[in-house]
CSV table of C-alpha atoms and ligand atoms in Angstrom, one decimal:
chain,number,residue,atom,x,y,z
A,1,UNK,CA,7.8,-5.6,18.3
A,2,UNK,CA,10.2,-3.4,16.7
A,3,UNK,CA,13.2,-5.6,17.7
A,4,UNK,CA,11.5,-8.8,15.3
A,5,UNK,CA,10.7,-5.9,12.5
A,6,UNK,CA,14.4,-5.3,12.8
A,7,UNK,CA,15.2,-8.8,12.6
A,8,UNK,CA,14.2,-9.5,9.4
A,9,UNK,CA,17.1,-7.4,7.9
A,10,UNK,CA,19.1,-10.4,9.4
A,11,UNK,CA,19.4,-11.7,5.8
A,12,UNK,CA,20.5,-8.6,4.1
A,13,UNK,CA,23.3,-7.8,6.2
A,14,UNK,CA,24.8,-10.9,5.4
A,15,UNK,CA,24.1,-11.4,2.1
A,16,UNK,CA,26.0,-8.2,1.4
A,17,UNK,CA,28.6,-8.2,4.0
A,18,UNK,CA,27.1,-5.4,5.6
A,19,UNK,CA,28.4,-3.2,8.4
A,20,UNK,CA,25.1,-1.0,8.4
A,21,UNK,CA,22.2,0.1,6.1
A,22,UNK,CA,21.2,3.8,5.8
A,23,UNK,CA,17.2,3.9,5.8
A,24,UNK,CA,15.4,6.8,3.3
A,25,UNK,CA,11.9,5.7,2.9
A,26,UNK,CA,9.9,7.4,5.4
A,27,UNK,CA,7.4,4.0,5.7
A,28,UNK,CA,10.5,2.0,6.3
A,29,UNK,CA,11.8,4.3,8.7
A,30,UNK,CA,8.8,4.7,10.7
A,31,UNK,CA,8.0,0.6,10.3
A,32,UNK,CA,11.6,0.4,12.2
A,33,UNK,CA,11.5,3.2,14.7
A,34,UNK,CA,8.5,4.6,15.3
A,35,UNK,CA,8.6,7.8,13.8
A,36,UNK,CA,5.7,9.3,11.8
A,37,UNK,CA,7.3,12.8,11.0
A,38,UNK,CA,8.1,13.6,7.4
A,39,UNK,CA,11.7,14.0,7.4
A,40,UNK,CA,14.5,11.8,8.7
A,41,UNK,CA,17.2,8.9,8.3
A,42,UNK,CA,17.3,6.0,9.8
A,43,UNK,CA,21.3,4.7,10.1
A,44,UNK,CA,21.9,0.7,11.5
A,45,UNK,CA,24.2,-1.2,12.2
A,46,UNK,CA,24.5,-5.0,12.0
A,47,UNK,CA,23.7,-5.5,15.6
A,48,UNK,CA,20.9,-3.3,15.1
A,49,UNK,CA,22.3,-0.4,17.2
A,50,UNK,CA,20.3,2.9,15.4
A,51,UNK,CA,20.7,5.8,14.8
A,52,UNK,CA,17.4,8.1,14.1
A,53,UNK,CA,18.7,12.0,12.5
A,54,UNK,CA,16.7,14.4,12.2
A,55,UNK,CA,16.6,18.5,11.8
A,56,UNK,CA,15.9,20.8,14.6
A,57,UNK,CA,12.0,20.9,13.5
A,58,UNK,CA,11.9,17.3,14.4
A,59,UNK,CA,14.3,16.6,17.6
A,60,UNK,CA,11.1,17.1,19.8
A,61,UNK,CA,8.6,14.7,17.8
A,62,UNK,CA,11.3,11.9,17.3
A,63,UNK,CA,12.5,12.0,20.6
A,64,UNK,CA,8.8,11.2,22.0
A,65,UNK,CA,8.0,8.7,19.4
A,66,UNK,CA,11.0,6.8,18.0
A,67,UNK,CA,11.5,3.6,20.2
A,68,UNK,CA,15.5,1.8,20.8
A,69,UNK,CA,17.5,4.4,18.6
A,70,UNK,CA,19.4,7.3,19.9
A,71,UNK,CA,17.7,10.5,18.3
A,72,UNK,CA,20.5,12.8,17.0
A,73,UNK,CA,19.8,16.0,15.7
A,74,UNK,CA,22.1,17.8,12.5
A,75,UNK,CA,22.8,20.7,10.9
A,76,UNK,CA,24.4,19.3,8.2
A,77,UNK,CA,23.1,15.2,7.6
A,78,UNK,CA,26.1,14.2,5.7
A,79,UNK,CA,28.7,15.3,8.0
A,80,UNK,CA,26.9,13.5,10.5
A,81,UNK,CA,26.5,10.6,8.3
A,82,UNK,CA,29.8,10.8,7.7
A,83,UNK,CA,31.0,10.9,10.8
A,84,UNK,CA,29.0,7.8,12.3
A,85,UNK,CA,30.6,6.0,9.8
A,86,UNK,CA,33.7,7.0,10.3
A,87,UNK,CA,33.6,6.7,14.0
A,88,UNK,CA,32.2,3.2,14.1
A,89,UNK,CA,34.7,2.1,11.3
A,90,UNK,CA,31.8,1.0,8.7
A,91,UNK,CA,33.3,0.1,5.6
A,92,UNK,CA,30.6,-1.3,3.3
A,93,UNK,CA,26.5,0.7,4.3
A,94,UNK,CA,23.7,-0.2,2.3
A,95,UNK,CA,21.4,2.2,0.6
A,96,UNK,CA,17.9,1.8,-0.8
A,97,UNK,CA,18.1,3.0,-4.2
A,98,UNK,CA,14.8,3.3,-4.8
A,99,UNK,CA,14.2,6.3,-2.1
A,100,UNK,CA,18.1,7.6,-1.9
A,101,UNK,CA,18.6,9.9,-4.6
A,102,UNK,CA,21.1,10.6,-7.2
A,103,UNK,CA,22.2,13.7,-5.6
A,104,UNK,CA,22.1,12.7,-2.3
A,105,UNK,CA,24.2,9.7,-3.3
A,106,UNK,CA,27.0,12.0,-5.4
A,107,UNK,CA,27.0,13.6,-2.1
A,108,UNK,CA,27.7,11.2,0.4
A,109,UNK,CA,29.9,9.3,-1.7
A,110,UNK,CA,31.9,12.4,-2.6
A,111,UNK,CA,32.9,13.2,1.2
A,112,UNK,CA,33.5,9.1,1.9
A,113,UNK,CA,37.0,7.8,1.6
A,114,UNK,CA,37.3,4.2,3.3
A,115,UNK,CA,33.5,3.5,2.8
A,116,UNK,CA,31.9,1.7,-0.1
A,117,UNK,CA,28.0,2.4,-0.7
A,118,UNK,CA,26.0,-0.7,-1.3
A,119,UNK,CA,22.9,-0.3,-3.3
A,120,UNK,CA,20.6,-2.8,-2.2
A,121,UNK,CA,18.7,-4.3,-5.0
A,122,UNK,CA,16.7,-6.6,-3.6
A,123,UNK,CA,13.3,-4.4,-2.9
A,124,UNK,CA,13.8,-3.8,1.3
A,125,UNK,CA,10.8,-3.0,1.6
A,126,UNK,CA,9.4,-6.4,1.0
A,127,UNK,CA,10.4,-6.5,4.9
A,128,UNK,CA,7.2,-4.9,5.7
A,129,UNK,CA,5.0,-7.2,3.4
A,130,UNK,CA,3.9,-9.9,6.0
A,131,UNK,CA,2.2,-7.7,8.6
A,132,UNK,CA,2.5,-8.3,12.9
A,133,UNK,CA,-0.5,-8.4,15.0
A,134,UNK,CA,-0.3,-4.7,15.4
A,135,UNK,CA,-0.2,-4.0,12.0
A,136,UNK,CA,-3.3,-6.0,11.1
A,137,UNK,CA,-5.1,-4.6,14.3
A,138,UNK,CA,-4.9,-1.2,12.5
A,139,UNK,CA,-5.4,-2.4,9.1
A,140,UNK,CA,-8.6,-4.1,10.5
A,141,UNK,CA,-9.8,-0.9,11.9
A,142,UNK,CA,-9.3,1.4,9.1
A,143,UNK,CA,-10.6,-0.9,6.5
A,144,UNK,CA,-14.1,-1.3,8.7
A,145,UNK,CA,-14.4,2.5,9.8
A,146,UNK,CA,-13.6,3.1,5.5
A,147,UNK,CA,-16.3,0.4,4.8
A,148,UNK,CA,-18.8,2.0,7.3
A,149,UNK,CA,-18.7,5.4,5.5
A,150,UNK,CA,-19.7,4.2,2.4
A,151,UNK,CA,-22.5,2.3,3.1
A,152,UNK,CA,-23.5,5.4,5.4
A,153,UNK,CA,-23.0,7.7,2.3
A,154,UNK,CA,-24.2,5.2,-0.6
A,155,UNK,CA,-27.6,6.0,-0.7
A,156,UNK,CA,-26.5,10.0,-1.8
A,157,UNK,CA,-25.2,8.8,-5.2
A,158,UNK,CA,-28.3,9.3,-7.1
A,159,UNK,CA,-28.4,10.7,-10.8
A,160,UNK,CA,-27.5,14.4,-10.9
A,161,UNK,CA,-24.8,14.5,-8.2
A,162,UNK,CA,-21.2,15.1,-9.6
A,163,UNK,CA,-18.6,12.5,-9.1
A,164,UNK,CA,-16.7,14.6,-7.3
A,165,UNK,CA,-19.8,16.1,-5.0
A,166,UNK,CA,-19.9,12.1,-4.0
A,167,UNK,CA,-16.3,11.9,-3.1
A,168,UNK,CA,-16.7,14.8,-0.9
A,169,UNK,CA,-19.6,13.2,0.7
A,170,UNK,CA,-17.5,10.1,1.4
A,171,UNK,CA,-14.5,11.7,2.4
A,172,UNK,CA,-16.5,13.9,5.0
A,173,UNK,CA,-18.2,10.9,6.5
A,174,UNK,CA,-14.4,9.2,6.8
A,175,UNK,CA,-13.2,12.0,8.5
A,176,UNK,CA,-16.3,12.3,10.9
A,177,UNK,CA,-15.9,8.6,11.7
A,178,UNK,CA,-12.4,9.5,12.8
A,179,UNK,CA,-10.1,8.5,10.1
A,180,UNK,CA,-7.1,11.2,9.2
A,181,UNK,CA,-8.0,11.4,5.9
A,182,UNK,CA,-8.4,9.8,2.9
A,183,UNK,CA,-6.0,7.0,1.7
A,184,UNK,CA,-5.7,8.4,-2.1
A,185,UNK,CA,-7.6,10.1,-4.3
A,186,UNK,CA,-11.1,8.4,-4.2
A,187,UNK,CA,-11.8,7.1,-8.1
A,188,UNK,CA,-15.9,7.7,-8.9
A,189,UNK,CA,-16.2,6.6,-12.2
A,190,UNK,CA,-19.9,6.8,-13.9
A,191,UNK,CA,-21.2,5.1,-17.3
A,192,UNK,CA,-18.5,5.5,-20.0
A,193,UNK,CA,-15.6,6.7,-17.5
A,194,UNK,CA,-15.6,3.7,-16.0
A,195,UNK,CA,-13.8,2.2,-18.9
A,196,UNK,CA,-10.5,4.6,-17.2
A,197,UNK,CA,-9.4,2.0,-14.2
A,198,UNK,CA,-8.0,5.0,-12.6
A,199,UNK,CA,-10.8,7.9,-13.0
A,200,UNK,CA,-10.6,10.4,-10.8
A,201,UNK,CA,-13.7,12.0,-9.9
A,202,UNK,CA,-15.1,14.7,-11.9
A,203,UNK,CA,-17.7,17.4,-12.1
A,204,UNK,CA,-19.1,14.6,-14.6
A,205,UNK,CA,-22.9,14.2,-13.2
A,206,UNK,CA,-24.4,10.8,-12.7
A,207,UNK,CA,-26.8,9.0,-14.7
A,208,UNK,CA,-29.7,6.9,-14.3
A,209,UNK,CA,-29.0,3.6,-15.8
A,210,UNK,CA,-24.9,3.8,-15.4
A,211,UNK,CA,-22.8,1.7,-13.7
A,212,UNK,CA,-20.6,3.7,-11.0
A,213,UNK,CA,-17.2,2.1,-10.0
A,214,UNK,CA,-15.9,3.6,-6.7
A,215,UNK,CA,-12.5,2.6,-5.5
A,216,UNK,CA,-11.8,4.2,-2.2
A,217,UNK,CA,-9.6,3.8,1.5
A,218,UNK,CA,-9.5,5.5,4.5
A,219,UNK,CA,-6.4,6.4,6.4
A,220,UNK,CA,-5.5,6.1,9.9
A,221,UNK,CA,-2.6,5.3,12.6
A,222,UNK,CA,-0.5,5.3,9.2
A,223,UNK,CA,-2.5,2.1,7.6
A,224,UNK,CA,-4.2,2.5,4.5
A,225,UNK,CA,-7.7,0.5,3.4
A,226,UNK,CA,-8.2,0.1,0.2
A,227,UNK,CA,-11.9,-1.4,-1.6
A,228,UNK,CA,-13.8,-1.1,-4.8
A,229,UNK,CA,-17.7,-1.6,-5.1
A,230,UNK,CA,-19.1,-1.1,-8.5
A,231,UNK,CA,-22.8,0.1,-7.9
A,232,UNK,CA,-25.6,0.4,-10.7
A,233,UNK,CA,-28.1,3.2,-11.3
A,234,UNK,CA,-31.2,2.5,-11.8
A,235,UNK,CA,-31.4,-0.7,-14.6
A,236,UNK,CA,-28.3,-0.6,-16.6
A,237,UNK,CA,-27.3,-2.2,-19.8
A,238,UNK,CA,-27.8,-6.3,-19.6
A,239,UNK,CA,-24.2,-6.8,-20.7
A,240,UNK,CA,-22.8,-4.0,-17.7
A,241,UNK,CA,-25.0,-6.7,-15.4
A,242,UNK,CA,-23.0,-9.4,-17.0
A,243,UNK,CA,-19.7,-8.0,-16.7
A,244,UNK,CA,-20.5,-7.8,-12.8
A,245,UNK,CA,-21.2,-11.2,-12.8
A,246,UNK,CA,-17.7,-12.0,-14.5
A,247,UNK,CA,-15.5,-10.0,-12.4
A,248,UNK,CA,-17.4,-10.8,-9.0
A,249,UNK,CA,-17.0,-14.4,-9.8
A,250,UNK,CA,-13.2,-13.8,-10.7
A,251,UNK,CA,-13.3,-11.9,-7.5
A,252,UNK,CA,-14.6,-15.0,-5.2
A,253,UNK,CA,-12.4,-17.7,-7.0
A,254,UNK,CA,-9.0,-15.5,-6.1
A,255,UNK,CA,-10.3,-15.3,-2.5
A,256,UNK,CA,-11.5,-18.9,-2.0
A,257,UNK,CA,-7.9,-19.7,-3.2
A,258,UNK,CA,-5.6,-17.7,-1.1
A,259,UNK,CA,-3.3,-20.2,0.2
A,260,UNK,CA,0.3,-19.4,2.2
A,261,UNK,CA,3.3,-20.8,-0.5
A,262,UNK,CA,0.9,-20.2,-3.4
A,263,UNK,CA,3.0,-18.2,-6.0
A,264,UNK,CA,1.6,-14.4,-6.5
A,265,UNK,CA,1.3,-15.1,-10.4
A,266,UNK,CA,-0.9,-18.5,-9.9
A,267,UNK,CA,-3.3,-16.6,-7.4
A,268,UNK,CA,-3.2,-13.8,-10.2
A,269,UNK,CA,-3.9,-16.1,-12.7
A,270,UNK,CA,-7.0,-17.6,-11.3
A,271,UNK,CA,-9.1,-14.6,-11.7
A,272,UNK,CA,-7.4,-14.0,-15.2
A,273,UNK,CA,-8.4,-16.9,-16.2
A,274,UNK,CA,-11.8,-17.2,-15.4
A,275,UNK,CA,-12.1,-13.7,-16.9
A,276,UNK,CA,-10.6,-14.5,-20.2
A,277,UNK,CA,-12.5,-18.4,-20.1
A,278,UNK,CA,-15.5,-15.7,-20.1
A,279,UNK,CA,-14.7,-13.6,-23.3
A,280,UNK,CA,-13.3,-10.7,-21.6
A,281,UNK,CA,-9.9,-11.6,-21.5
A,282,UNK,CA,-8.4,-8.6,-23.4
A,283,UNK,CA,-10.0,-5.8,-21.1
A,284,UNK,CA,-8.7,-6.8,-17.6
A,285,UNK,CA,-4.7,-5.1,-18.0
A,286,UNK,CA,-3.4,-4.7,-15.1
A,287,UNK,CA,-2.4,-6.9,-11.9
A,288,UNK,CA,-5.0,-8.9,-9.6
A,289,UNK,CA,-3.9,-7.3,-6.7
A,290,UNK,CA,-1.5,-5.2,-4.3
A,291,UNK,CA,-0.1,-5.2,-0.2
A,292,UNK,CA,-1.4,-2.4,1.4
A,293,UNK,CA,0.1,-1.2,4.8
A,294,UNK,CA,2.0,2.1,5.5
A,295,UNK,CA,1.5,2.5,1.5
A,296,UNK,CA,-1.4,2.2,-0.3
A,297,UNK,CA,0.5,0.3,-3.0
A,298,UNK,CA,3.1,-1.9,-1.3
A,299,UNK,CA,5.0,-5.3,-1.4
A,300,UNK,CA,3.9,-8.0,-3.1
A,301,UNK,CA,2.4,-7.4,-6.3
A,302,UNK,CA,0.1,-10.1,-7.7
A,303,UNK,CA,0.2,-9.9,-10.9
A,304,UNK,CA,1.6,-12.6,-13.9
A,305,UNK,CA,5.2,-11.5,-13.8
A,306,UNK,CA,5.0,-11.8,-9.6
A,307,UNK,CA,7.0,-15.0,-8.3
A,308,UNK,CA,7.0,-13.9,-4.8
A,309,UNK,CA,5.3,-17.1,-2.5
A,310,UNK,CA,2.5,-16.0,-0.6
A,311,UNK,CA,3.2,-16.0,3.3
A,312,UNK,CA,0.8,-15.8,6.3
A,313,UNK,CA,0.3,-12.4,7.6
A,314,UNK,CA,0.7,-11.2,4.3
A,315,UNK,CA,-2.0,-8.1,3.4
A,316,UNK,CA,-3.1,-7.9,-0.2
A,317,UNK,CA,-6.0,-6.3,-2.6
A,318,UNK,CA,-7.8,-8.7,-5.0
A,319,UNK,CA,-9.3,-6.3,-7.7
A,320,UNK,CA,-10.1,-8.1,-11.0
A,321,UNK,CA,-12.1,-5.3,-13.5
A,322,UNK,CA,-13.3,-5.4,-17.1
A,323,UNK,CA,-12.4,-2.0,-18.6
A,324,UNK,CA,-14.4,-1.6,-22.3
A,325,UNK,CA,-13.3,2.0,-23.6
A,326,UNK,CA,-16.6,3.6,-25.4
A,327,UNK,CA,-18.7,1.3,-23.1
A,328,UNK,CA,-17.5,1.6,-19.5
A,329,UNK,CA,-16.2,-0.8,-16.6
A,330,UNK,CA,-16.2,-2.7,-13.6
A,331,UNK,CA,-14.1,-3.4,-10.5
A,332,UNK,CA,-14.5,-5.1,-7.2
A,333,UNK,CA,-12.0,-5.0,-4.5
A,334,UNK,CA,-11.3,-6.1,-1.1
A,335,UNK,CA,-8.3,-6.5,1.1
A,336,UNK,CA,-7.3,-9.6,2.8
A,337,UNK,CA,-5.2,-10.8,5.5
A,338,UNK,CA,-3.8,-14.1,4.7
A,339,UNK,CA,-4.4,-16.7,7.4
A,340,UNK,CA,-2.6,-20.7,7.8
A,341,UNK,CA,-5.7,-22.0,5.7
A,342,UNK,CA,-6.4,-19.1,3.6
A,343,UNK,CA,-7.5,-15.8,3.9
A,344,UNK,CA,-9.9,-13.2,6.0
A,345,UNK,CA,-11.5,-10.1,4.3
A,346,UNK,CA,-10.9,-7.0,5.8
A,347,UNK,CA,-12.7,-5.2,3.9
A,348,UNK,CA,-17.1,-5.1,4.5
A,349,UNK,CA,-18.8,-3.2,2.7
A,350,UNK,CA,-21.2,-6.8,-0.1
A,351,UNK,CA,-20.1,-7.6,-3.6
A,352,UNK,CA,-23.2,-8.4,-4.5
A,353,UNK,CA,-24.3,-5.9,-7.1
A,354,UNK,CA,-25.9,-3.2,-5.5
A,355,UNK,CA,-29.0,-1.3,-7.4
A,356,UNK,CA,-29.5,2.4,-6.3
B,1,ZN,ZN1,-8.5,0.5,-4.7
B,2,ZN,ZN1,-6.0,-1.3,-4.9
C-alpha cells in the first residue's frame, strides 16, 4: 500500500531532476510512512529508500508504526539532514514550501555546500487526493459513525438550547460512538447567524421559527468527515423554505453529475448555476466543494478557478449555501467518493428539509 502511495512521486522526481524530497507536512508524512505522531521528517530518495527522523520523544512510537523507512533518531535534525545528504551524494532535494519554513529553510541551506534546495511548486499534496481502498474504508466509517450522532442528538436542538450547548451534545455523542474527536470546530448557526458560512457556535440561544445550519465531522484513524444539514424550527419564514429548496436542488444536480475527467470548475459550476438561474446568485461566495482525507480541507478544490480533472477514488464535499446577511442562510453538505460512473455518498444523515 504504501509502496503505490510512494509511487506517485514518480513524476516529481523527474520532472525536477530529483535526487530526494524532504517531507514536512505531517499528513504527507504519515500518508507515506505510517506515522501519526506530531513531529517528524520524512527524507527520500528517488528509489524510494526513506528515511523517517525523529526526536528522542518519538524513536519508540515511529519505530512501531512507520512501515519500509529506517527510523533514525537526532539531536540536532539539520546535521543529520545534512549529513544523509552528504553521505548519499544528493545534489538537488526537494522541499514543500508550503509546510517548510523560512527559517528552517535559511537553516539548512546555510550549512549545505554542494546541495541545491528545490522548492516544489506544484502542490505535493495533491498526491493524496485520489484515496486507496483503505483510505475510503476509513473515510466510510467516520462519515457514518459522524452521521449516526447527529441524528441520535437532533431531536435535543429545540428552542432555548445555546448553540454551543448543542455542539457539546453532538460532540459527546461522537466521542461515545468511538470517534477521537471532533473533525473541526462544529458550526451551529441559528436565524440571522446563519448568514456567517463559518459561525461558530455560540451561547446565542435557539429560536422557534429559525433555520439552524450545522456543519459538522467526526474524526477517526486520522480521516476526517465532513457534512452540513440545515434544519428548521418550528415554521420558518416562506422564503428560508425556499432557499432550502434552491440549494438542495443545487446540491442534487452537482451529485447526479459527478463524473471522473469532469473539470473541478464545470462540476462547480453546475450548482452555481442553478443557484444564480434562481435569483440567488450573489449570495453563494465561496467554492462548491473540498477533498477531505487526513485534512479536513484537502486537494482538489472545486471551485470556478479549479482546473484540476476529476479522477476515480477522488473524495470531495459538495456544499452549495445561500448566505443573506440581516436575514440568515443555508448549507447542505455531503461527501462523496467518486466511482467509474459517478459518485457514492458517504455521508447519511437526508437532505430533505427536516422540521423540529
Ligand atoms: Zn463542512
Ligand atoms: Zn466542507
Amino acid at each position: 500500500m504504501l509502496i503505490a502511495r510512494r509511487a506517485k512521486l514518480e513524476r516529481f522526481f523527474t520532472s525536477h531532476n530529483l535526487d530526494a524530497i524532504l517531507f514536512s507536512s505531517l499528513s504527507t508524512i504519515r500518508y507515506l510512512s505510517g506515522f501519526t505522531g506530531s513531529e517528524g521528517s520524512l527524507l527520500m530518495t528517488r528509489d524510494l529508500r526513506c528515511w523517517f527522523l525523529c526526536d528522542s520523544r518519538y524513536t519508540d512510537q515511529a519505530t512501531l508504526e512507520v512501515v519500509d523507512a529506517e527510523v533514525r533518531q537526532f539531536s540536532e535534525k539539520l546535521a543529520t539532514v545534512k549529513e544523509l545528504i552528504n553521505d548519499f551524494r544528493m545534489l538537488r532535494v526537494g522541499f514543500e514550501e508550503t509546510y517548510m519554513t523560512v527559517a528552517a529553510f535559511n537553516a539548512l541551506s546555510a550549512t549545505l555546500d554542494r546541495c541545491e534546495l528545490i522548492s516544489l511548486n506544484e502542490n505535493l499534496d495533491q498526491i493524496r487526493s485520489t484515496k486507496d481502498q483503505d483510505e475510503i474504508d476509513r473515510l466510510s466509517l467516520v462519515a457514518r459513525l459522524a452521521s449516526g450522532a447527529l441524528l441520535e442528538t437532533i431531536g435535543k436542538l429545540k428552542p432555548g438550547i445555546s448553540e454551543a450547548t448543542f455542539a457539546c451534545e453532538l460532540e459527546f455523542e461522537m466521542r461515545r460512538r468511538g470517534a477521537d474527536g471532533r473533525a473541526f470546530d462544529f458550526i451551529v448557526a441559528s436565524g440571522e447567524r446563519g448568514a456567517m458560512p463559518h459561525g461558530r457556535a455560540s451561547n446565542r440561544e435557539i429560536r422557534s421559527g429559525e433555520l439552524v445550519t450545522i456543519d459538522f465531522g467526526a474524526l477517526m484513524n486520522g480521516y476526517h468527515s465532513d457534512e452540513t444539514v440545515t434544519v428548521a424550527i418550528g415554521r420558518p419564514d416562506p422564503r428560508a423554505i425556499e432557499m432550502h429548496s434552491v440549494v438542495r436542488e443545487a446540491h442534487d444536480r452537482a451529485i447526479a453529475a459527478v463524473r471522473p475527467g469532469m473539470a473541478c470548475k464545470d462540476l462547480d459550476a453546475v450548482a452555481r448555476d442553478y443557484i444564480r438561474e434562481c435569483g440567488y446568485g450573489e449570495f453563494f461566495g465561496h467554492g462548491l466543494g473540498h477533498g477531505v482525507g487526513l485534512e479536513i480541507h484537502e486537494k482538489p478544490t472545486i471551485s470556478p478557478r479549479g482546473d484540476t480533472l476529476i479522477e476515480e477514488g477522488m473524495v470531495f464535499t459538495i456544499e452549495p449555501g445561500i448566505y443573506i446577511p440581516g436575514f440568515g442562510g443555508v448549507r447542505i453538505e455531503d461527501t462523496v467518493v467518486v466511482q467509474a460512473d459517478g459518485c457514492r455518498v458517504l455521508t447519511q444523515v437526508p437532505k430533505e428539509l427536516m422540521y423540529l
